[in-house]
Coordinates of C-alpha atoms and ligand atoms in Angstrom, one line a residue:
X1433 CA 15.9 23.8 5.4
X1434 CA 16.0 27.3 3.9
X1435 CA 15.8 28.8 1.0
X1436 CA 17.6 29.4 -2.3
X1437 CA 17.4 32.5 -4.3
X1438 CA 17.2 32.7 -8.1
X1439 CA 17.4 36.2 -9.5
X1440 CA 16.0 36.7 -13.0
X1441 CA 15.7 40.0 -15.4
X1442 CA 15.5 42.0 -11.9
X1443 CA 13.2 40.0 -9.8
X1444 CA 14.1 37.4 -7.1
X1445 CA 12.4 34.6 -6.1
X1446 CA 12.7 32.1 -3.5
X1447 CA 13.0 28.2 -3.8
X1448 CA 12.9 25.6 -1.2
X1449 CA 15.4 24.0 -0.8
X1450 CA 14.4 19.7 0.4
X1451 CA 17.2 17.9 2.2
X1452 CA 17.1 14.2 1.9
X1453 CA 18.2 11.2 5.4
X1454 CA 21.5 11.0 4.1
X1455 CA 22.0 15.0 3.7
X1456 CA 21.5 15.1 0.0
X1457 CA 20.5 19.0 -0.9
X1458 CA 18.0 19.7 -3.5
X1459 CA 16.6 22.9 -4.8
X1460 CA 12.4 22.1 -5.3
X1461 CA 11.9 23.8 -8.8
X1462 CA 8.7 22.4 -9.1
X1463 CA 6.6 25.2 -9.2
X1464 CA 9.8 27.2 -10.8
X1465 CA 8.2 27.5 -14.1
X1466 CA 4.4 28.7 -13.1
X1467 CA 6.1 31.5 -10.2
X1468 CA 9.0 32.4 -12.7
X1469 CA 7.9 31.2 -16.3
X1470 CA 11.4 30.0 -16.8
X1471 CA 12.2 25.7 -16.9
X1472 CA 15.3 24.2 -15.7
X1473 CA 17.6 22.7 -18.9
X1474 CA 19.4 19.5 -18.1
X1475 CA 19.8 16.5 -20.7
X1476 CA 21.2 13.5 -19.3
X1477 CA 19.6 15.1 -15.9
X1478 CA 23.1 14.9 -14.7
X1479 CA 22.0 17.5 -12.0
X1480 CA 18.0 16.4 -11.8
X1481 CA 16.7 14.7 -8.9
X1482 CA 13.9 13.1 -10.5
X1483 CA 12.2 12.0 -7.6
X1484 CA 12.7 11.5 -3.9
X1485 CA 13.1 7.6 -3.1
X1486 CA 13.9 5.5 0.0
X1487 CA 15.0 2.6 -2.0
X1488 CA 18.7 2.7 -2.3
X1489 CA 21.2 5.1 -1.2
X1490 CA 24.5 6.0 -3.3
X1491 CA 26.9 8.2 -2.3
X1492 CA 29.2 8.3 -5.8
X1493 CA 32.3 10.6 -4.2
X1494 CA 32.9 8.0 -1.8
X1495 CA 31.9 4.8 -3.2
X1496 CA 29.0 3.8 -0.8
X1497 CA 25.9 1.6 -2.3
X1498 CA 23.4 0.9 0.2
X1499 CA 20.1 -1.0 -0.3
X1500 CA 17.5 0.5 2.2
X1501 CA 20.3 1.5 4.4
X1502 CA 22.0 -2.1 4.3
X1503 CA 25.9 -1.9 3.1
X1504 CA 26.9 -3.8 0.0
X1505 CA 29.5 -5.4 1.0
X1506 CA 27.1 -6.9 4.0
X1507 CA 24.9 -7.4 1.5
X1508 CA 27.0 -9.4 -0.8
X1509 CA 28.3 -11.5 2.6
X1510 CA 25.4 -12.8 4.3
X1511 CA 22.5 -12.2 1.8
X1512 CA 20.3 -14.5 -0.5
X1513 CA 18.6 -13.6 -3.7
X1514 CA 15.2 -13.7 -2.4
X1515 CA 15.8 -12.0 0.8
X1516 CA 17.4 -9.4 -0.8
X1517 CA 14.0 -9.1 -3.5
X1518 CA 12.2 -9.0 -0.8
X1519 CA 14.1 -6.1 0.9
X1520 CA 14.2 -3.6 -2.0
X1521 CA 10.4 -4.2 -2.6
X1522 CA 9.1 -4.3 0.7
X1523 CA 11.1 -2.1 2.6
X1524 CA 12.1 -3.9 5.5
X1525 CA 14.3 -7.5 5.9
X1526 CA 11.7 -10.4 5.7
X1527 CA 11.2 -12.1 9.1
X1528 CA 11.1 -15.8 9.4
X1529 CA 8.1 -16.7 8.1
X1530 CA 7.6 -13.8 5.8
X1531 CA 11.0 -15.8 3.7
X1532 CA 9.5 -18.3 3.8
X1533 CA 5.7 -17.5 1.9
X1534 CA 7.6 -15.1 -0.4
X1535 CA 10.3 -18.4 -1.1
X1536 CA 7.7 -20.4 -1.4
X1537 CA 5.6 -18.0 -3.9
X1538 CA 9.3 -17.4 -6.2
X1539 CA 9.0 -21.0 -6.7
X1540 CA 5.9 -22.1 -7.5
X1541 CA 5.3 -19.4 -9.8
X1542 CA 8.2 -20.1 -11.9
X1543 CA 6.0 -22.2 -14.8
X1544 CA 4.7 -20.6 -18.2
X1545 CA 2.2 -21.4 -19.1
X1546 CA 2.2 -23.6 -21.7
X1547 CA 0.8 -21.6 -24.5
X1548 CA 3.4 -18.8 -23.9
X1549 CA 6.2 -21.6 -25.1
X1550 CA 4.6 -21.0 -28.7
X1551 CA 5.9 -17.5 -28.4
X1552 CA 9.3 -19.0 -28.8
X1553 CA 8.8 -20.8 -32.1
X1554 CA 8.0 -17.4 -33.6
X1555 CA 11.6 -16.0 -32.8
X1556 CA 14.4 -15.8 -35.2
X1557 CA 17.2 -18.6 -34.5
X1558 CA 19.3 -15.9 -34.6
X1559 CA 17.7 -13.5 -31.9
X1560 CA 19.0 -11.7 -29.5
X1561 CA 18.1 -12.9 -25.9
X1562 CA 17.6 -9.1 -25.4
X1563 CA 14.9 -8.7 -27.8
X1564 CA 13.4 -11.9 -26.6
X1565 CA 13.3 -11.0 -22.7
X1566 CA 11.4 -7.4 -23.9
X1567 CA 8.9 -8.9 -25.6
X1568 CA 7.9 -11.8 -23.3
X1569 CA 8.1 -9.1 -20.9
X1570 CA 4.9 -7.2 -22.1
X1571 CA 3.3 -10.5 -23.7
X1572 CA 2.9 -11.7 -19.9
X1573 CA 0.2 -8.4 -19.8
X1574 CA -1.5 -11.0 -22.4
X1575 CA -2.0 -13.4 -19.8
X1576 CA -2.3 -11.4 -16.5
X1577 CA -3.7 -8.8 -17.9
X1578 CA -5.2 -7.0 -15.1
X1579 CA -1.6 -6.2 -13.2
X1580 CA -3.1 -3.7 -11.2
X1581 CA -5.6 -5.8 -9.4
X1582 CA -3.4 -7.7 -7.2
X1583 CA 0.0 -5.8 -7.5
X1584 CA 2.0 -8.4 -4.9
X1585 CA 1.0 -11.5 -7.5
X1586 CA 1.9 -10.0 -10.6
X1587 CA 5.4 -9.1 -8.6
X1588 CA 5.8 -12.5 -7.7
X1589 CA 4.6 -13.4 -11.3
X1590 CA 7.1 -11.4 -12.8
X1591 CA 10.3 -12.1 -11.1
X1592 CA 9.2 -16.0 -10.7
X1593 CA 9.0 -16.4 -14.3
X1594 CA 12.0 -14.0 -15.7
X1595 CA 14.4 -16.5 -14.8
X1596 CA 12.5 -19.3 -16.7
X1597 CA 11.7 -16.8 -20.0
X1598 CA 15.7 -16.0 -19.9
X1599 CA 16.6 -20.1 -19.6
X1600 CA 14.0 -20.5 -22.7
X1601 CA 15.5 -17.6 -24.4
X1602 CA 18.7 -19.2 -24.3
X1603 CA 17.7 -22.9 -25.0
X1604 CA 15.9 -21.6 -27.8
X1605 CA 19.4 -20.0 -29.2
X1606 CA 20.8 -23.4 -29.0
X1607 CA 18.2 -25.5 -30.3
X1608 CA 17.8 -27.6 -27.2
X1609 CA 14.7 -28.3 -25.8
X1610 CA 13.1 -26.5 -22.7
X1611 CA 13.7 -27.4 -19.3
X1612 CA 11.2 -27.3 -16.9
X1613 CA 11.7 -25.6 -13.2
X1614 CA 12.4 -27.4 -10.7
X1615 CA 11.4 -26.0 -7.3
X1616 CA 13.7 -27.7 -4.7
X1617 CA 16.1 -25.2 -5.7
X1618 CA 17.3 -21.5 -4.7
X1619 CA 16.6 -19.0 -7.5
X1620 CA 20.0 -19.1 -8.6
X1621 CA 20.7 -22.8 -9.0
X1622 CA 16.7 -23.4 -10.6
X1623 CA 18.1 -20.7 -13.5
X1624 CA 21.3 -22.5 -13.6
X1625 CA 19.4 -25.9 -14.1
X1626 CA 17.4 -24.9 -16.5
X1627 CA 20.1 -22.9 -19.1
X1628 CA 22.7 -26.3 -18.5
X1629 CA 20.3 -29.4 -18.2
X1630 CA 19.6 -31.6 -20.9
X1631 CA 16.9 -34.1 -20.7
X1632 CA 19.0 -37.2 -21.3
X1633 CA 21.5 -36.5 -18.5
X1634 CA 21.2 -35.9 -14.6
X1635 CA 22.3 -32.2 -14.0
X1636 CA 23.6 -31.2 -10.1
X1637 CA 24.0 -27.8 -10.5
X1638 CA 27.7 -26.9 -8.8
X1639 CA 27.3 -24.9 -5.3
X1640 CA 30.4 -22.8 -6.6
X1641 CA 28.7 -21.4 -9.3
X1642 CA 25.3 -21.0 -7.8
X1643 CA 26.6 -19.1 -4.8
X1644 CA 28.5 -17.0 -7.9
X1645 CA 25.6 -16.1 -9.3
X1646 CA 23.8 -15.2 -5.8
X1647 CA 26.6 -12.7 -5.5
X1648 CA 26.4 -11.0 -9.6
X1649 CA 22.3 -10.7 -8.6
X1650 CA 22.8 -9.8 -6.0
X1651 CA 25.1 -6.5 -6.9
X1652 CA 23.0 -5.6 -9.6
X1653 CA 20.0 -5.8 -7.8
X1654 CA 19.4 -1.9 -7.6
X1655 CA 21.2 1.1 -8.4
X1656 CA 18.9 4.4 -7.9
X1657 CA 17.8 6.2 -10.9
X1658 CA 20.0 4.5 -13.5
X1659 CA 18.4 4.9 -16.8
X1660 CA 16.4 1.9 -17.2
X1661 CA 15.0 2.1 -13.5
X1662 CA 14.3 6.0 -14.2
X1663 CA 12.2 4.1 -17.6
X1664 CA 10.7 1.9 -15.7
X1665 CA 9.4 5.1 -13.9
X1666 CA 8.7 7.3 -16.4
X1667 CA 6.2 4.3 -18.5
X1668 CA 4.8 3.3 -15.3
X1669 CA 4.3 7.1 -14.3
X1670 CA 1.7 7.1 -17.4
X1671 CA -0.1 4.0 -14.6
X1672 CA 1.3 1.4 -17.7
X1673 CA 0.7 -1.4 -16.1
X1674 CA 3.9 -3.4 -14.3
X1675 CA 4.8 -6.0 -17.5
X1676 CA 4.7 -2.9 -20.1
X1677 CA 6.6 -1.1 -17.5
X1678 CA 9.7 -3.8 -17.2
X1679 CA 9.5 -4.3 -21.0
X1680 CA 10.5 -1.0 -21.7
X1681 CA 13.1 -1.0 -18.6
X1682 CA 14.9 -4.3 -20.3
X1683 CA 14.8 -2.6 -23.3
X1684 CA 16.8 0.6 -21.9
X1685 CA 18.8 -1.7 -20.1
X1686 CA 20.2 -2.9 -23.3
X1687 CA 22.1 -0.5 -24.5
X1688 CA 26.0 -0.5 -24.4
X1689 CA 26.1 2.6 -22.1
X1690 CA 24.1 0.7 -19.5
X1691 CA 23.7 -3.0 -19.0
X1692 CA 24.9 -4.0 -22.4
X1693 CA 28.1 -3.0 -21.3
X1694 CA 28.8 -6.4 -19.9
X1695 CA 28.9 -7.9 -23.3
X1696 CA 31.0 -5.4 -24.6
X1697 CA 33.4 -5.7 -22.1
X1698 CA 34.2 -9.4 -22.9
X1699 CA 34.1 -8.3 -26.7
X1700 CA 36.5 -5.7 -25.9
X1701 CA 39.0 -8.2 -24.6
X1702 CA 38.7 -10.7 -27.3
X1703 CA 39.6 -8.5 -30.0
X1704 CA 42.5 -6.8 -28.4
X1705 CA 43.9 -10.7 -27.1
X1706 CA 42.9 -11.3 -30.9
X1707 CA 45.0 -8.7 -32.0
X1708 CA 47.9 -9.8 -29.9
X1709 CA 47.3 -8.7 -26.7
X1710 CA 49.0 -5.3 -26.7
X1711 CA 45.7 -3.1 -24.7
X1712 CA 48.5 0.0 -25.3
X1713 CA 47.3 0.4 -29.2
X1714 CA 43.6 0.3 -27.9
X1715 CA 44.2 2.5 -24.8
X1716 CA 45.8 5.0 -26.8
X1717 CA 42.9 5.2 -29.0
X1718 CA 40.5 5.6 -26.4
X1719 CA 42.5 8.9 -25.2
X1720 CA 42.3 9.9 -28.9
X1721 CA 39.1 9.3 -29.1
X1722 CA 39.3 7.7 -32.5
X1723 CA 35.7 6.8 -33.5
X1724 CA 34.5 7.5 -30.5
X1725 CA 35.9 4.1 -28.9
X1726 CA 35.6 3.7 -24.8
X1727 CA 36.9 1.6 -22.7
X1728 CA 34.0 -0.4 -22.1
X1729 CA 32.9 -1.3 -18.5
X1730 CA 35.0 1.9 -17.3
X1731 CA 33.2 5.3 -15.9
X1732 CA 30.0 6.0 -14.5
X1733 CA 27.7 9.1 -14.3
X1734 CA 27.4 9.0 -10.3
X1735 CA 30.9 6.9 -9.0
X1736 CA 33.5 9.7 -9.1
X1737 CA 36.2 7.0 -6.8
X1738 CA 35.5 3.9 -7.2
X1739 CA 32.3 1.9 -7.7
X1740 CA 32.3 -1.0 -4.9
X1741 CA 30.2 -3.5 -7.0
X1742 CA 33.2 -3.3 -8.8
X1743 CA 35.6 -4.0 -6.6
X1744 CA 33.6 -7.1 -4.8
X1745 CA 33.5 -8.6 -8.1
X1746 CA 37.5 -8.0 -8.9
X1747 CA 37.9 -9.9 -5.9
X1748 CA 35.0 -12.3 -6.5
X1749 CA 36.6 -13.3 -9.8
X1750 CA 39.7 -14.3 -9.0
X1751 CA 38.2 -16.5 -5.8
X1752 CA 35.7 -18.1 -8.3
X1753 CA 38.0 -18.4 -11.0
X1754 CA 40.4 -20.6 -8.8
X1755 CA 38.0 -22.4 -6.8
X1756 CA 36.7 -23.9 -10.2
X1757 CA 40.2 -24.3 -11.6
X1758 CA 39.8 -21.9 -14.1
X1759 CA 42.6 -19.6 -15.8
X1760 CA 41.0 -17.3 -18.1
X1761 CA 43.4 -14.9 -20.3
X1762 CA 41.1 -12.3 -20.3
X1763 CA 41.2 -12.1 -16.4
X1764 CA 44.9 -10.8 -16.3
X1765 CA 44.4 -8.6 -19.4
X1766 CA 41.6 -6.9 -17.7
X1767 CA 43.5 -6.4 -14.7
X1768 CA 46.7 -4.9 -16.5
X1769 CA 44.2 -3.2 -18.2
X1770 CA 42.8 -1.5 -14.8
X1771 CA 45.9 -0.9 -13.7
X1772 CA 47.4 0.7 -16.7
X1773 CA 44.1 2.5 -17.4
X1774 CA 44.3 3.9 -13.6
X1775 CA 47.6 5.4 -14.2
X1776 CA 47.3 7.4 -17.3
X1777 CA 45.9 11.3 -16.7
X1778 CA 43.3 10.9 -18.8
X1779 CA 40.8 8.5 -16.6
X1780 CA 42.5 10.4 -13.6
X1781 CA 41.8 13.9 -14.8
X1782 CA 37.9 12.4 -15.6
X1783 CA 37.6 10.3 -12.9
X1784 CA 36.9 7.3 -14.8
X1785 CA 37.2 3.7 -12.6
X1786 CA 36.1 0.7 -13.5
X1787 CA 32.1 -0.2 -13.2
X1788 CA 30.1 -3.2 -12.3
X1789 CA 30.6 -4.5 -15.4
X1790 CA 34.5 -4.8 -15.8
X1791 CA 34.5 -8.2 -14.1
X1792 CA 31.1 -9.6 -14.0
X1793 CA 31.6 -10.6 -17.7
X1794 CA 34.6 -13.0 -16.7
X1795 CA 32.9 -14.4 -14.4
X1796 CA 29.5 -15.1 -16.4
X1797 CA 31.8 -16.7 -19.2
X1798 CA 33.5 -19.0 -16.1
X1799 CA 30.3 -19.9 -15.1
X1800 CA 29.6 -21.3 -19.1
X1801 CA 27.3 -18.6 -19.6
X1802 CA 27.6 -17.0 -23.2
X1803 CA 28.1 -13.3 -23.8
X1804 CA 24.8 -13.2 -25.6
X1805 CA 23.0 -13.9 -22.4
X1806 CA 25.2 -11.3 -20.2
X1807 CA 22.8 -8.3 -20.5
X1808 CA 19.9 -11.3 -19.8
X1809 CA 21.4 -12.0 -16.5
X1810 CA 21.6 -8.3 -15.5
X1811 CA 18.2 -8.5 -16.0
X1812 CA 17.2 -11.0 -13.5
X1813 CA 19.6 -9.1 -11.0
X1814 CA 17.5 -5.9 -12.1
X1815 CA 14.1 -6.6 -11.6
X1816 CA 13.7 -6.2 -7.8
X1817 CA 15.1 -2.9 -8.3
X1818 CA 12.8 -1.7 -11.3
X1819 CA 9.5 -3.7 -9.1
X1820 CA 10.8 -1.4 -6.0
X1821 CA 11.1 1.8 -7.9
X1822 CA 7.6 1.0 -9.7
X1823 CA 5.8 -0.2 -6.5
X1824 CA 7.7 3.4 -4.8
X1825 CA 6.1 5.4 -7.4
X1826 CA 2.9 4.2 -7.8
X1827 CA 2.4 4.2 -3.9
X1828 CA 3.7 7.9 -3.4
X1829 CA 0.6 10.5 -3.2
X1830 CA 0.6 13.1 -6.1
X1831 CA 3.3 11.9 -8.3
X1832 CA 2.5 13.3 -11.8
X1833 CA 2.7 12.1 -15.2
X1834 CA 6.8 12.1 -16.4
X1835 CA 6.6 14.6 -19.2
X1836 CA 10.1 17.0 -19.1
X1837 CA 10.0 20.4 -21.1
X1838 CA 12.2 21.4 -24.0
X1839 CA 13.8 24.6 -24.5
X1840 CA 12.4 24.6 -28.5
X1841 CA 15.6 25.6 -30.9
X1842 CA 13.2 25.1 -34.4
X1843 CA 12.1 27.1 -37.1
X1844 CA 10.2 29.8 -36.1
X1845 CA 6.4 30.2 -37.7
X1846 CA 6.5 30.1 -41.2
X1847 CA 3.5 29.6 -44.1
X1848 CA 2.9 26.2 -45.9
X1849 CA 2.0 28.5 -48.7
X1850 CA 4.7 30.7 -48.5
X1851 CA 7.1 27.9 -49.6
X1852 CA 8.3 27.5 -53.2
Ligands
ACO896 N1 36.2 5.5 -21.9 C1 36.8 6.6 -22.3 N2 36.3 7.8 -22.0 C2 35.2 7.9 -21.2 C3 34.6 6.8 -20.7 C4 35.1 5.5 -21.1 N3 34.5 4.4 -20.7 N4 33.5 7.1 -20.0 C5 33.5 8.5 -20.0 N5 34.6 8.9 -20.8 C6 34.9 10.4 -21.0 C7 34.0 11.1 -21.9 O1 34.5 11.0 -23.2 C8 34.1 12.5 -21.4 O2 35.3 13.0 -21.8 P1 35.3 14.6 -22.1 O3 35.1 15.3 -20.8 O4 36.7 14.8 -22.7 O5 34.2 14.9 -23.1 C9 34.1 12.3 -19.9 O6 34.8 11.0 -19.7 C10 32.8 12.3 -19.2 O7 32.0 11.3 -19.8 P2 30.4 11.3 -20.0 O8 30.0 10.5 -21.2 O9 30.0 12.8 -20.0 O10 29.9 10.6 -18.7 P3 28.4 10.1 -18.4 O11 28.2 10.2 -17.0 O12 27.5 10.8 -19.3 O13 28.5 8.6 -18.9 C11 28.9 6.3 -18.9 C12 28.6 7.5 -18.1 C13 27.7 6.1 -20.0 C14 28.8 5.1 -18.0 C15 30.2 6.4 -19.6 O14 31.2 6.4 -18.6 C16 30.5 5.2 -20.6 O15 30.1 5.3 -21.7 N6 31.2 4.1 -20.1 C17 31.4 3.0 -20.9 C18 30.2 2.1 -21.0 C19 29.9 1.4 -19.7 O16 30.8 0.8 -19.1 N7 28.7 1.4 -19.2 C20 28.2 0.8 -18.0 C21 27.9 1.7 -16.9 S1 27.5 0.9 -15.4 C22 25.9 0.3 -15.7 O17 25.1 0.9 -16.4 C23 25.7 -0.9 -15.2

């Protein structure tokens, strides 16, 4: 592929340049620093490849997502849950028969056990489902402790029981008691059961909002090296094992930048239909940049056009909406909102569109699910894509400890004695 050249204080050296399947040009600077003794400085590693992956391909200037060469919007069509877990981990579509072990496996591993329920009693009524989630996370190293051992169980392990720590989490927030899996059903409606159920009433769980919430796992189910999958990386690059490892991906993923951006979204709206519903006042403040306020759910470090999660789920919302007879305020206000947002030269000039999140948050709160729990559910979506990325990493020969450089701007050497 060639070479690039660097010249530096009169010298010139040579880097290889790597070219990825899609055409995707890197310069290899990993030897930059022993040839050259100079480092590369990027924070945010806006222009970093920080690893090569065959996992999921974006290209950001023309809005293509791709899960192991698989469209999105073919994705989001035709796909389950599970098959599409199975995909991202494994690599290839499961046949037949492979669905149906690994189906079978997603269900009956979905149980705690019953000593992890204790967990629960310690939490504050008052905790976020967040904190909850990241700590249950690592506390299942407390039961399978050995992860490494028999990597394909603890996956199953780990994305079997997710769905039944988040239901817990939840119930737990409310007071109500557990409900138990049940495992006639798909992924989606078994979480769906088990958040809405109450023991003294029968529970069907609607096949509106079940095949909603196929789609919103489906679409976040991986997204490259986002900043909680590029966590998940860098603890599992130190051979953490694979519960420690998703703790500290959850926990990244909680931020407002990143996944906790769904909650914020819907926040967003409330207060500006609170305050009347004129988004103008707000909108103007976010070109101002009055204490720092964005417009939450818009931009995105790698979409430069539009993002088409996104725009599946604008068009997702207003199907589900109707078809459960639902007319939410904040639906229209987040469209004039888009619209009015798209038109001013300030998100133009930045290329600022609106993300995954925009619209996912409407349709969580159709589906009854409280804001609380949004981040939660981008979890569930999440974890075939942090499993892949681990599974990726630990499987690829050579990869090193994750430990970046710094370009030191401290105080230079001074005496402990010399100081007054
Ligand atoms: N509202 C207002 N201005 C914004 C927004 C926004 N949502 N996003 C970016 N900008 C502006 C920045 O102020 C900056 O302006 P400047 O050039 O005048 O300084 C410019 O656009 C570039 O922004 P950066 O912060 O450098 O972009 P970066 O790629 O680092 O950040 C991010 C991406 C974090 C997603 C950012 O767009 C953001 O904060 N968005 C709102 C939060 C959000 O929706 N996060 C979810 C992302 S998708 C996901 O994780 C699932």
């Amino acid at each position: 592929m060639g070479t690039a050249k660097l010249t530096y204080d009169g010298k010139e050296y040579e880097l290889p340049v790597v070219e990825g399947s899609e055409g995707e040009i890197a310069i290899d600077v990993r030897k930059l620093r022993a040839q050259t003794g100079l480092i590369t400085l990027d924070s945010g590693y806006g222009s970093t490849g920080s690893c090569t992956s065959a996992i999921t391909f974006i290209n950001g200037e023309e809005g293509i997502l791709r899960y192991r060469g698989y469209p999105i919007e073919e994705i989001a069509q035709n796909a389950k849950f599970s098959e599409v877990c199975y995909l991202l981990i494994y690599g290839e579509r499961a046949n037949k028969e492979e669905l149906a072990t690994f189906t079978d496996e997603l269900t009956r591993h979905t149980l705690l056990h019953e000593d992890m329920k204790k967990f629960f009693e310690g939490y504050h009524p008052n905790s976020h489902p967040m904190a909850i989630m990241a700590s249950m996370m690592s506390s299942m190293a407390t039961y399978y402790p050995d992860s490494d051992a028999d990597v394909d169980s603890n996956i199953i392990r780990l994305l079997a029981k997710a769905k039944t720590i988040a239901a817990f989490a939840y119930k737990k927030s409310i007071g109500q008691p557990f409900i138990y899996p049940q495992n006639d059903l798909s992924y989606p409606a078994n979480f769906l059961r088990m958040m809405f159920a109450v023991p003294s009433e029968p529970y069907t769980v609607d096949p509106i909002i079940e095949q909603a919430l196929n789609l919103l796992l489906i679409l976040h189910a991986d997204h490259e090296q986002n900043c909680s999958a590029s966590t998940m990386r860098m603890v599992g690059s130190s051979e953490a094992n694979l519960y420690a490892s998703t703790s500290a991906a959850v926990c990244a993923l909680w931020g407002p930048r990143h996944g906790g951006a769904n909650q914020k979204v819907i926040e967003m709206l409330e207060n500006i239909l609170a305050d009347g519903g004129d988004y103008r006042d707000f909108l103007n403040k976010v070109k101002n940049k009055e204490d720092g306020v964005r417009l939450m759910g818009f931009g995105h470090r790698v979409y430069k056009n539009f993002d088409p999660r996104a725009q599946l789920l604008k068009k997702a919302a207003d199907r589900i909406l109707d078809q459960m007879g639902v007319d939410d305020p904040l639906l229209n206000l987040a469209k004039e909102m888009e619209q009015a947002a798209l038109s001013e030269p300030y998100f133009v000039e930045r290329n600022l569109y609106p993300n995954v999140d925009f619209y996912s948050g409407i349709i969580y709160r159709a589906m009854g699910i409280p804001t609380e729990m949004f981040t939660v559910m981008f979890v569930l979506g999440r974890l075939p894509g942090w499993i892949a990325h681990w599974k990726e990493m630990r499987e690829q020969p050579g990869v090193r400890i994750h430990r970046p450089r710094q370009v030191y701007t401290g105080a230079n050497l001074r005496r402990w004695n010399d100081d007054k």
